[in-house]
Short mmCIF file of C-alpha atoms and ligand atoms in Angstrom, two decimals:
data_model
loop_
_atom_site.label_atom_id
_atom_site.label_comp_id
_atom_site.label_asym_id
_atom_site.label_seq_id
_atom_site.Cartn_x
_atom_site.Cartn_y
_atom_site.Cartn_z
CA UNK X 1 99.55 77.02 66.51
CA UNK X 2 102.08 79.36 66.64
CA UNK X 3 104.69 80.06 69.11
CA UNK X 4 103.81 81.38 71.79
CA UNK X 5 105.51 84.84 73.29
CA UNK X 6 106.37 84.92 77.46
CA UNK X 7 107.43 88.36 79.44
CA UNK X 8 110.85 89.11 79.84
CA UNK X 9 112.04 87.26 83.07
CA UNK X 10 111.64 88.61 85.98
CA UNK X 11 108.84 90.73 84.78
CA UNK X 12 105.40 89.70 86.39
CA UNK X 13 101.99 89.19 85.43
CA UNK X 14 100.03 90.11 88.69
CA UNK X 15 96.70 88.12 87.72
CA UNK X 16 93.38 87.55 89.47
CA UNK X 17 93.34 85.15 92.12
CA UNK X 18 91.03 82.50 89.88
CA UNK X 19 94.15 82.46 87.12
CA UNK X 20 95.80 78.97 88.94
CA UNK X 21 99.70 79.90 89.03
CA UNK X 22 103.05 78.17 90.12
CA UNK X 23 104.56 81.02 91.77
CA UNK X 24 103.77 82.44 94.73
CA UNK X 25 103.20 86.33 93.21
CA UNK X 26 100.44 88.40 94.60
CA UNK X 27 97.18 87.87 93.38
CA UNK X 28 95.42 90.88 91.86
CA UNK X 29 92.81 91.43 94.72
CA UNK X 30 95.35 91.73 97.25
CA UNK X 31 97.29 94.32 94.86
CA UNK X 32 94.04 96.11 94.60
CA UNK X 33 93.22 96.46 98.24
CA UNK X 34 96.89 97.85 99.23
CA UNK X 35 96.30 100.33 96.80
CA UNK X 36 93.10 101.71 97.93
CA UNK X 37 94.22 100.78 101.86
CA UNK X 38 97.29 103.18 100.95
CA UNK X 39 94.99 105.90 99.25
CA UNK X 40 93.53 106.59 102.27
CA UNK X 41 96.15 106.18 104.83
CA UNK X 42 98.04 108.69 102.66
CA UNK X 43 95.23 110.98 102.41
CA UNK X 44 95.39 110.98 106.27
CA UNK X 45 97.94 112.72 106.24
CA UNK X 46 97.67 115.41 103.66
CA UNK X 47 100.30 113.48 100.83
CA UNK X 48 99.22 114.13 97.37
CA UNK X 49 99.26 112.01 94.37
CA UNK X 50 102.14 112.75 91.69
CA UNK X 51 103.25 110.33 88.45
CA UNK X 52 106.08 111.17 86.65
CA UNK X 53 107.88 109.09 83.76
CA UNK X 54 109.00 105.51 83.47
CA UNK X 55 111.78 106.80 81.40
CA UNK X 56 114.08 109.36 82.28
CA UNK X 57 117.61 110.66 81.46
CA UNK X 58 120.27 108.21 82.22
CA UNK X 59 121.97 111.14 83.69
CA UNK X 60 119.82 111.70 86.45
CA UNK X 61 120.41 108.31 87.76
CA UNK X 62 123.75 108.75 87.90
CA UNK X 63 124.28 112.19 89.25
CA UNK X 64 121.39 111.13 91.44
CA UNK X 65 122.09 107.78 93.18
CA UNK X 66 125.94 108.32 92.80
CA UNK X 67 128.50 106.27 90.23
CA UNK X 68 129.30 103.63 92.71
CA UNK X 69 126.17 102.14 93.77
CA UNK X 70 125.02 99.14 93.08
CA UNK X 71 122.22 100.22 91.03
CA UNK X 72 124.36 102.40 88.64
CA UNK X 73 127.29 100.10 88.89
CA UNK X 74 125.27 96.97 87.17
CA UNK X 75 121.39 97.28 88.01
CA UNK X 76 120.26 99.69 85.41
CA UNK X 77 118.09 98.96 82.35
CA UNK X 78 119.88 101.93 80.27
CA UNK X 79 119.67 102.48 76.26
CA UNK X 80 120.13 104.65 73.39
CA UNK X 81 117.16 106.13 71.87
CA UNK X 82 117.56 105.34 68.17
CA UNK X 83 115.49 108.19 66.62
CA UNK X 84 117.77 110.92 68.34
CA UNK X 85 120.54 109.15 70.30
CA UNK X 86 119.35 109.93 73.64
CA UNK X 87 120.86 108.13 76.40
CA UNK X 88 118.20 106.73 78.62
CA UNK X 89 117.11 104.17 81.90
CA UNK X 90 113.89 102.81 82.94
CA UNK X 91 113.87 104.21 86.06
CA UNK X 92 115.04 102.00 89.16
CA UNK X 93 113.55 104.24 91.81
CA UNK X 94 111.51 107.04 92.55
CA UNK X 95 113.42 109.64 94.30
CA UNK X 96 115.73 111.24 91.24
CA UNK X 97 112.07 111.60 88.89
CA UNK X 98 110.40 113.50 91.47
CA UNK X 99 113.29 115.64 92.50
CA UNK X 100 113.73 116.37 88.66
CA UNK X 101 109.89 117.31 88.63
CA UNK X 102 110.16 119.53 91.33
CA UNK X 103 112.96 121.12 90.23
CA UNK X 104 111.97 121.53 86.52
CA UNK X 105 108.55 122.92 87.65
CA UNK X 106 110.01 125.37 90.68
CA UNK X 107 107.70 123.26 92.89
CA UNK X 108 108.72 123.88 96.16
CA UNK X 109 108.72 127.88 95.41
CA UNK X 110 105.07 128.39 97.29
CA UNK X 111 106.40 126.31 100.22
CA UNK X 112 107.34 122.39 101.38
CA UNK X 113 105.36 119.39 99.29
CA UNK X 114 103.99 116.25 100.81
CA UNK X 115 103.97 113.86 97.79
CA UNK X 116 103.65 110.16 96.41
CA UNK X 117 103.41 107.99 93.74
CA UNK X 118 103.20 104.37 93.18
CA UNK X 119 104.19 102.16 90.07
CA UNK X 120 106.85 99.98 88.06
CA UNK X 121 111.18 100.52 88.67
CA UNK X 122 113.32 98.61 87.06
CA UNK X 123 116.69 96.67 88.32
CA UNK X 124 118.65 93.92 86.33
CA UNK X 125 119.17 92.12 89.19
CA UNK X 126 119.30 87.99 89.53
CA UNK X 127 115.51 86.88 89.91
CA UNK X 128 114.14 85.04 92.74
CA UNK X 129 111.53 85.12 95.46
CA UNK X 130 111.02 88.72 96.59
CA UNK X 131 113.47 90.47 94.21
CA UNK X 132 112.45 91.24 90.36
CA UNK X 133 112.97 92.72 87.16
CA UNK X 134 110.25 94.58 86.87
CA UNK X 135 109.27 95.44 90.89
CA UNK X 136 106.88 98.19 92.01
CA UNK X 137 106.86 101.10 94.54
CA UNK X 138 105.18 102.83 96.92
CA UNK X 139 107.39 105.81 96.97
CA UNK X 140 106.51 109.37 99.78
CA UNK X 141 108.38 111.92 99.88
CA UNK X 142 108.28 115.01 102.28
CA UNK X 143 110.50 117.83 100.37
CA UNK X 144 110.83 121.20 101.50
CA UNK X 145 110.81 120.29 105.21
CA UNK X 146 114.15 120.63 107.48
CA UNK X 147 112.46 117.70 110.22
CA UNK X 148 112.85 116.09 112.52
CA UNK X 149 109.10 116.34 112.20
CA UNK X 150 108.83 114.88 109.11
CA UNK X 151 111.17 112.46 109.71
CA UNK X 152 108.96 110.73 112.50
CA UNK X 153 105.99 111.06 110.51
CA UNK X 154 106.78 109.47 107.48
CA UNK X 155 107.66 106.54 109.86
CA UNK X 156 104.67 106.73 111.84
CA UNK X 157 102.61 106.96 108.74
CA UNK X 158 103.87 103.44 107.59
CA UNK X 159 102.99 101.82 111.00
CA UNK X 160 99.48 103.52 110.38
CA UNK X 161 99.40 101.89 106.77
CA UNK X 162 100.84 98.24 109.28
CA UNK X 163 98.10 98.71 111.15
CA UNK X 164 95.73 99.33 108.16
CA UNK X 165 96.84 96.24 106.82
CA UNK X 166 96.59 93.64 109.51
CA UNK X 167 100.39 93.93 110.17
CA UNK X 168 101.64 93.56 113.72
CA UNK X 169 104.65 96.37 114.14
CA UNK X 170 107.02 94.27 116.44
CA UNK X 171 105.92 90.63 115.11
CA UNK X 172 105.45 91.16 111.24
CA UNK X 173 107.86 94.20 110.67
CA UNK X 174 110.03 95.91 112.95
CA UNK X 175 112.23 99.10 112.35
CA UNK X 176 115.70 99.85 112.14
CA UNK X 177 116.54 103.69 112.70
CA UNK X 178 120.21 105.03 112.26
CA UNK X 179 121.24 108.64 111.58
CA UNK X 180 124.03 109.40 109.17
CA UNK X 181 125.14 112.75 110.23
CA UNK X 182 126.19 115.12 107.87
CA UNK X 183 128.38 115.23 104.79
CA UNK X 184 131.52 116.31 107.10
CA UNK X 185 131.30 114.22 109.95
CA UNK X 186 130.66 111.21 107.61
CA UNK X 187 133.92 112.31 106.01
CA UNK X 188 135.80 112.28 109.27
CA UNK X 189 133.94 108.66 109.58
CA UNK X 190 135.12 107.71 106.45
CA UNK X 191 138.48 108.42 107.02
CA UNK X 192 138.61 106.22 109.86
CA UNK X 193 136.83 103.25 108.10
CA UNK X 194 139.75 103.66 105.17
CA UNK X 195 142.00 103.21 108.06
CA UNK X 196 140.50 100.54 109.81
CA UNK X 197 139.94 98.31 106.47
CA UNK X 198 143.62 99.30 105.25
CA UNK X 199 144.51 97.60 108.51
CA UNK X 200 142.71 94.82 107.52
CA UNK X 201 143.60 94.60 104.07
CA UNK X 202 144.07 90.76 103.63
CA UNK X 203 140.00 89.91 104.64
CA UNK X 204 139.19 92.61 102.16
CA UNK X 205 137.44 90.95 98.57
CA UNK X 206 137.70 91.95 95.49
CA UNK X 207 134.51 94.31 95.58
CA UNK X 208 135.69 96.08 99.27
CA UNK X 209 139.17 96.18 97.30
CA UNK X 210 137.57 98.39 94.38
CA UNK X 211 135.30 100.32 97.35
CA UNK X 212 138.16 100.80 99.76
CA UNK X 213 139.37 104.52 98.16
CA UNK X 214 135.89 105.36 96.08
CA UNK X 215 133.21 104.11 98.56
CA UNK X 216 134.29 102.35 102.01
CA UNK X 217 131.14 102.96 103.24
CA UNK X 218 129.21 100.41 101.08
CA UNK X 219 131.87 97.74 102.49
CA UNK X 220 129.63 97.80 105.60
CA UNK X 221 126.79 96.64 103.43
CA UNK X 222 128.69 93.47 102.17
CA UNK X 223 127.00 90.04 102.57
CA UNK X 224 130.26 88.31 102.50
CA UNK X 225 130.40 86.16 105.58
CA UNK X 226 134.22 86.35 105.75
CA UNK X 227 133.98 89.91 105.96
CA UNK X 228 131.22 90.36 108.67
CA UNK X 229 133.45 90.28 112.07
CA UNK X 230 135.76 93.16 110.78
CA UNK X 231 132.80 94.85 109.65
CA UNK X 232 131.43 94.67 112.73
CA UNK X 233 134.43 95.98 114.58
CA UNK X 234 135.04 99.02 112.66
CA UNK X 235 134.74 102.56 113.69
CA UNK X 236 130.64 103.75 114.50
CA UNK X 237 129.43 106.89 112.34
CA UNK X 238 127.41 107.56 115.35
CA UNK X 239 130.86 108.34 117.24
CA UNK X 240 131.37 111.00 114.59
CA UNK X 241 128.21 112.77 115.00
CA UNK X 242 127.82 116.08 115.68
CA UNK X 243 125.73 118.30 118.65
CA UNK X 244 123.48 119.58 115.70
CA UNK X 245 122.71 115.80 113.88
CA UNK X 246 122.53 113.74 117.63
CA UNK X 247 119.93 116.45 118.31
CA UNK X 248 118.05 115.94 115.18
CA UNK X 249 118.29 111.98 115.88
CA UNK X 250 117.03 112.46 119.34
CA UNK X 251 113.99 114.48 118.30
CA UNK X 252 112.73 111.71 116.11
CA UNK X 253 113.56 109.20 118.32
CA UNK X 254 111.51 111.18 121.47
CA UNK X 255 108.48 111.25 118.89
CA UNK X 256 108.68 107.69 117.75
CA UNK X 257 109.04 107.16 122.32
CA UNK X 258 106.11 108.91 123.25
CA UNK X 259 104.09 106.74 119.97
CA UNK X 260 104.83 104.03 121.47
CA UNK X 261 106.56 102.28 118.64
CA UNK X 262 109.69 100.52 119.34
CA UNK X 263 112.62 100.48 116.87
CA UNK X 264 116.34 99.23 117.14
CA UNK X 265 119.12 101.83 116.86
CA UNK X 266 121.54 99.93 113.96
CA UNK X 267 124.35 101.74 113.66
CA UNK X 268 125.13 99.41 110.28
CA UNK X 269 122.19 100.67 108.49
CA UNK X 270 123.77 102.73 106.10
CA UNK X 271 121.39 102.29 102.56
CA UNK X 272 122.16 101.95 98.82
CA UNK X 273 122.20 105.28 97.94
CA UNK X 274 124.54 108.26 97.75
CA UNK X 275 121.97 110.86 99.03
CA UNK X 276 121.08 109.90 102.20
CA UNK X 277 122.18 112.28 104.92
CA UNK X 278 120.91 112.49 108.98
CA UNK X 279 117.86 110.03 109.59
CA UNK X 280 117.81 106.88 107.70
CA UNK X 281 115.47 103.94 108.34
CA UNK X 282 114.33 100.11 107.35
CA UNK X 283 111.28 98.03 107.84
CA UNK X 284 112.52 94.82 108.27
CA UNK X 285 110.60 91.18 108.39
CA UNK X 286 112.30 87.65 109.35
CA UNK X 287 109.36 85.97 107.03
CA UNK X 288 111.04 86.23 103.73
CA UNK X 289 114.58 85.22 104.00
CA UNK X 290 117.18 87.48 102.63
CA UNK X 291 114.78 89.65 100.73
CA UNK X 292 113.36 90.86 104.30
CA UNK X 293 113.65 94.85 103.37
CA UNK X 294 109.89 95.70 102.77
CA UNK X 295 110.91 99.61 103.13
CA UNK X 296 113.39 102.20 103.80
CA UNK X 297 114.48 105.25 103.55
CA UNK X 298 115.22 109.02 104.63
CA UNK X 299 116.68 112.13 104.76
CA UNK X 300 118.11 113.82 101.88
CA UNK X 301 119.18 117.04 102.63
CA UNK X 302 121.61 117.61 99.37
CA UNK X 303 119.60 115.64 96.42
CA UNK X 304 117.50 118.78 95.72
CA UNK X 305 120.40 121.11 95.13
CA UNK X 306 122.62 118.27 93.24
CA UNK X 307 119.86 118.05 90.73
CA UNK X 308 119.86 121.80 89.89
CA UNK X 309 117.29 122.97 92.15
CA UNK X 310 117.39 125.61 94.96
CA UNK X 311 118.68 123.85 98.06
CA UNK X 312 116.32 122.46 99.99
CA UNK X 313 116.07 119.39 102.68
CA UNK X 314 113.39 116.20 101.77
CA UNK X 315 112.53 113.12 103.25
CA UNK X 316 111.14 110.54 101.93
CA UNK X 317 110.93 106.28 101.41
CA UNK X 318 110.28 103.63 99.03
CA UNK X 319 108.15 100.33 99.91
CA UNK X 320 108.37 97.23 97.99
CA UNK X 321 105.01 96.22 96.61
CA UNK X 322 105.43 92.47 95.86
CA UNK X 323 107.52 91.53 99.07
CA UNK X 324 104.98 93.37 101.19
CA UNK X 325 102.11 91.34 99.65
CA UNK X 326 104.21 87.86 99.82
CA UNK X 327 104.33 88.66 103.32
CA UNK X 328 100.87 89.10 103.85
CA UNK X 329 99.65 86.65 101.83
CA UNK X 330 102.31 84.02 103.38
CA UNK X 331 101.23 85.30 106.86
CA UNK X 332 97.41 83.94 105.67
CA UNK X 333 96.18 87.15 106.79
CA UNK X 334 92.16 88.08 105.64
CA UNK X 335 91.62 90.45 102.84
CA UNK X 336 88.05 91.81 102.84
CA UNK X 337 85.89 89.86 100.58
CA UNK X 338 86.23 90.89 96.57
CA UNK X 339 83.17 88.57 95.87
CA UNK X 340 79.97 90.70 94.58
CA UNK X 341 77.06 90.49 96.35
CA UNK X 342 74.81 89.22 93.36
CA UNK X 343 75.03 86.94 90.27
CA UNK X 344 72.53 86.93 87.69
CA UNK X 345 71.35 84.34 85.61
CA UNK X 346 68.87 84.50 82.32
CA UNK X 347 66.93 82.11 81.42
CA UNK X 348 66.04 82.66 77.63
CA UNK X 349 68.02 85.23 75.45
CA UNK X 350 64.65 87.19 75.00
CA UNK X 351 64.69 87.83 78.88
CA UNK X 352 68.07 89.34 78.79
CA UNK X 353 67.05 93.39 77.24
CA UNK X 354 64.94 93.55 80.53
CA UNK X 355 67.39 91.90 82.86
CA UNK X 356 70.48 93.66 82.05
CA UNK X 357 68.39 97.28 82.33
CA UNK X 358 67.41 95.96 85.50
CA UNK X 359 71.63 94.91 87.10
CA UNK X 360 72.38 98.86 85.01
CA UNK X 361 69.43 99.86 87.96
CA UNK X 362 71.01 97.88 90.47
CA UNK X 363 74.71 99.10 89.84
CA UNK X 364 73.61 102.34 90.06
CA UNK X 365 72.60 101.97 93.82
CA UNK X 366 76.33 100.52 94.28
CA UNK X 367 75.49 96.82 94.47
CA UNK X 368 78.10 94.98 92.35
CA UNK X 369 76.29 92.63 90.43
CA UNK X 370 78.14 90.14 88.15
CA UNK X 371 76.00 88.88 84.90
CA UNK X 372 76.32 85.20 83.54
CA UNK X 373 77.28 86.13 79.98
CA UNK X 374 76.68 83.79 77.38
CA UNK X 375 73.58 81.93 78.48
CA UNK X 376 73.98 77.92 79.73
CA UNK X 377 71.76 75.58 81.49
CA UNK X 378 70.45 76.48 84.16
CA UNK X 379 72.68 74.07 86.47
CA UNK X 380 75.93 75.68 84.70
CA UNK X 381 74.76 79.10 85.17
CA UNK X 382 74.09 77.98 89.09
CA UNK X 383 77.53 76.06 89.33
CA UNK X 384 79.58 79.23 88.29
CA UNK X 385 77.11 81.72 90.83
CA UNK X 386 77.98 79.46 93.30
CA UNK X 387 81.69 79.80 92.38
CA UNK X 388 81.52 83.71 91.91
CA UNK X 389 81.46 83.77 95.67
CA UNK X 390 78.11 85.84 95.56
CA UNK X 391 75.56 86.11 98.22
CA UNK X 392 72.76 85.92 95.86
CA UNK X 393 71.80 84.47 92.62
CA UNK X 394 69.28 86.71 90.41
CA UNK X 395 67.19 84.56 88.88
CA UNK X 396 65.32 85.72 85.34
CA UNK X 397 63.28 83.14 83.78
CA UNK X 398 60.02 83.42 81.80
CA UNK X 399 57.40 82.40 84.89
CA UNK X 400 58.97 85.51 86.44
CA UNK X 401 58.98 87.99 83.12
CA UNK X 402 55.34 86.86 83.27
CA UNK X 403 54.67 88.24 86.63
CA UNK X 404 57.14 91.59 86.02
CA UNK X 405 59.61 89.98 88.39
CA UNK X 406 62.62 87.98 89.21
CA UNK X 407 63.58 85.44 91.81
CA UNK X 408 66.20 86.52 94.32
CA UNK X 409 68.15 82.97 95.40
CA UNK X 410 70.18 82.87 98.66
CA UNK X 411 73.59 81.25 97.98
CA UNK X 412 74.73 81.79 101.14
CA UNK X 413 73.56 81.96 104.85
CA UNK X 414 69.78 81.01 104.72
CA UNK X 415 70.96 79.03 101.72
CA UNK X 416 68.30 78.05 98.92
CA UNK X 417 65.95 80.97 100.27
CA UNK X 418 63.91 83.00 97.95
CA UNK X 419 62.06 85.58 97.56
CA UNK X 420 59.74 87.15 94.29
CA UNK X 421 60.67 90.84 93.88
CA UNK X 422 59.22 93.62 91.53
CA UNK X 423 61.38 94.25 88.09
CA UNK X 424 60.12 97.86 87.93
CA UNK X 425 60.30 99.02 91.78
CA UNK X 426 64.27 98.49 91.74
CA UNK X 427 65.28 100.67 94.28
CA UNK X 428 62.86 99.28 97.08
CA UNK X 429 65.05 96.05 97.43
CA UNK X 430 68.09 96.51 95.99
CA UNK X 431 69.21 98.06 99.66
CA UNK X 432 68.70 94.41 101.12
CA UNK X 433 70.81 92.98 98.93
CA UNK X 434 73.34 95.80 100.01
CA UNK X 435 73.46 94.80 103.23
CA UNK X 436 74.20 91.02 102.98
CA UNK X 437 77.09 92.24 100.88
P1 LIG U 501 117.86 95.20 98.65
O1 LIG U 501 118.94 95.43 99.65
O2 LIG U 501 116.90 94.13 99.05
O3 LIG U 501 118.39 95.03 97.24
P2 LIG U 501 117.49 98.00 98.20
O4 LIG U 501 118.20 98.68 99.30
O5 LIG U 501 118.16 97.89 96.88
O6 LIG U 501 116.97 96.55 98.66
P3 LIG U 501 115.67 100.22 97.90
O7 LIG U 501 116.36 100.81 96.75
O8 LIG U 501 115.78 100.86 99.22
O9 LIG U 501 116.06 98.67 98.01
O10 LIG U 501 114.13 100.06 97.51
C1 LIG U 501 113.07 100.11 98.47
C2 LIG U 501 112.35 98.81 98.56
O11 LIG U 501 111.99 98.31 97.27
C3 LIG U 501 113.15 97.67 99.15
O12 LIG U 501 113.14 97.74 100.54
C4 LIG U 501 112.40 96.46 98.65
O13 LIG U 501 111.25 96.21 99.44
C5 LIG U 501 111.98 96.89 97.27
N1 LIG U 501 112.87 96.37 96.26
C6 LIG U 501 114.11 96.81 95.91
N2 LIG U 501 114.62 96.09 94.89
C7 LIG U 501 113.67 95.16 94.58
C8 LIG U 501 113.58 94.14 93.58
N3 LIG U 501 114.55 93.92 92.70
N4 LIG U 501 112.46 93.36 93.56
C9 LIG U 501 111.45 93.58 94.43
N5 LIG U 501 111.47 94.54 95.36
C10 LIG U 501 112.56 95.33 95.44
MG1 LIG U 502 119.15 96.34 95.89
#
């Protein structure tokens, strides 16, 4: 035999649930009903659907995210093109593509656009439970809209998409609000922080060292446990804030109030990205350890008009796919049933012309129908109906054929049931087979 080939690590097969694995990724039925639960929840709301590439210019990346994150600093997957020298990166988020799109197609010139995508980004970051290679988004972004309308209902829109789910907002997930003000007051901030850590110079490490002059904000974000009580006690953005941002922060807040959903103000949350400005936000969850971010984002007010484009505000987050499903899948709670409703088994491979017309007849009323290919014993054929998870077998044998029928077998509740029905008046059952389903 020869050798055989595996993916590139950290790059997952997502697989159906019947494929027996070691880890503990999302099966492919759980993948499949977040995608079609999202679908609608987004459709709710009037997003539409946009794809744009995988690959994109490395450039955009950088001018996007900003040189000293940590995704440009040492996350990106970035080569050269070797048929023309191009310099380009898988994409590690969403954002920077669909700003580009807008802006390379004038989008936003007949007015704001409420848009998302979902699919693969890319970060070489150190694999383990909750944090990939290869990792996939749902991204939404609001562009074109000042908020702080917007704002609240992109957040309100996830907690529908909670609720959609099974997920309890306040037990499961919980948010995290902050607002980061504008580019000035953040500067006035920042000042402060400079002097604040420069007072503190001898707890700084080697990465706050290298931050101190080019990003001292990111020092908030560090994970360094040494670090964390001078973090903590440094000067509050929110103290630097503005009449015009507090009142932008209070308008979301009063909508989020008067939904009823409760939040905590973290003045900390400050996010990996250059581009965030004003309202910034996290949904958090205690269930998976230190990958516990299932989504965040906000505001960015000055993205549009970095990337070329007329300025314009946008709002807009990314949710993480696999951590979301790990934490419904770990929380054990029910997906609706993927098992079809019917299995069919043939008797004799002269049976099978008639039989298979007959599950095309079947399908067409919407009944999902599964056929035992490649004939078997009877008992084998019954053993993997019984496994399919069906309601009902189909049974076509020759004492049927003979009779122009088949034999519909209860798997199920009212197990070992069954009934005769008519091979040629399809349509007159097939709708109480659709209702077991
Ligand atoms: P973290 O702090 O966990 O690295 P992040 O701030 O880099 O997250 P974002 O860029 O905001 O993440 O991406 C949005 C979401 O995408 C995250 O909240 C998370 O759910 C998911 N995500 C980010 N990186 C990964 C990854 N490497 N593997 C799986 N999911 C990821
Ligand atoms: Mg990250």
């Amino acid at each position: 035999m020869a050798d055989k080939i595996n993916a590139v690590k950290g790059m997952n097969d997502i697989l159906p649930a019947s494929v027996p694995r070691t880890d503990k990724l999302p099966d492919s039925a759980l993948w499949h009903w977040f995608e079609s639960t999202v679908r609608e929840v987004l459709a709710r709301y009037g997003y539409q659907y946009i794809v744009t590439p995988v690959v994109e210019p490395t450039a955009l990346f950088v001018r996007g995210l900003g040189e000293v994150t940590d995704i440009v600093e040492k996350e990106m997957y970035s080569f050269t093109d070797s048929m023309n020298g191009d310099k380009l990166t898988l994409r590690p988020e969403a954002t920077a593509g669909i700003v580009r799109a807008m802006v390379e197609h004038n989008a936003l010139y007949n007015g704001p656009l409420r848009l998302w995508t979902a699919g693969p980004m890319f970060r070489h970051e150190r694999p383990q439970k909750g944090r990939y290679r290869q990792f996939h988004q749902l991204d939404v972004e609001a562009l074109g809209f000042a908020g702080p309308d917007v704002d609240a209902e992109l957040i309100l829109l996830v907690r529908a998409l909670w609720k959609q789910l099974g997920l309890v907002e306040g037990q499961h997930v919980r948010l995290e609000l902050n607002s980061l003000g504008q580019p000035a007051e953040r500067q006035a901030h920042r000042d402060a922080l400079v002097r604040h850590f420069e007072a503190h110079a001898d707890l700084l490490d080697e990465d706050a060292n290298r931050r101190l002059h080019s990003n001292p904000l990111r020092i908030l974000d560090t994970k360094n446990p040494a670090m964390q009580a001078m973090v903590e006690a440094a000067p509050q953005l929110m103290d630097f804030l503005g009449e015009e941002s507090r009142a932008h922060f209070d308008a979301v807040r009063a909508v989020l109030d008067a939904a009823g959903l409760s939040y905590r103000v973290n003045p900390r949350l400050v996010r990996g990205m250059d581009y965030y400005n004003l309202t910034v936000f996290e949904w958090v969850t205690d269930q998976l350890g230190s990958q516990g971010t299932v989504c965040g984002g906000g505001r960015y007010d000055g993205l549009i008009a970095q990337m070329g484009g007329k300025s314009a505000p946008a709002v807009g987050f990314g949710l993480g796919i696999e951590r979301l499903l790990l934490l419904i899948q770990g929380l054990g709670l029910a997906v609706p049933d993927a098992a079809p409703a019917a299995y069919a088994i043939v008797t004799a491979p002269e049976l099978l012309p008639r039989a298979m017309v007959v599950l095309e007849q079947l399908r067409e009323t919407g009944l999902k129908v599964v056929l035992h290919a490649g004939g078997g014993s009877m008992k084998s054929q019954f053993k993997k109906a019984d496994a399919s998870g069906a309601q009902y077998a189909l049974v076509f044998g020759a004492d049927e054929a003979a009779a122009g029928e088949l034999t519909v077998k209860a798997l199920r509740d009212g197990q070992g049931a069954q009934q005769r029905r008519s091979l040629s008046h399809v349509a007159e059952w097939a709708a109480s087979l659709q209702s077991r389903a």
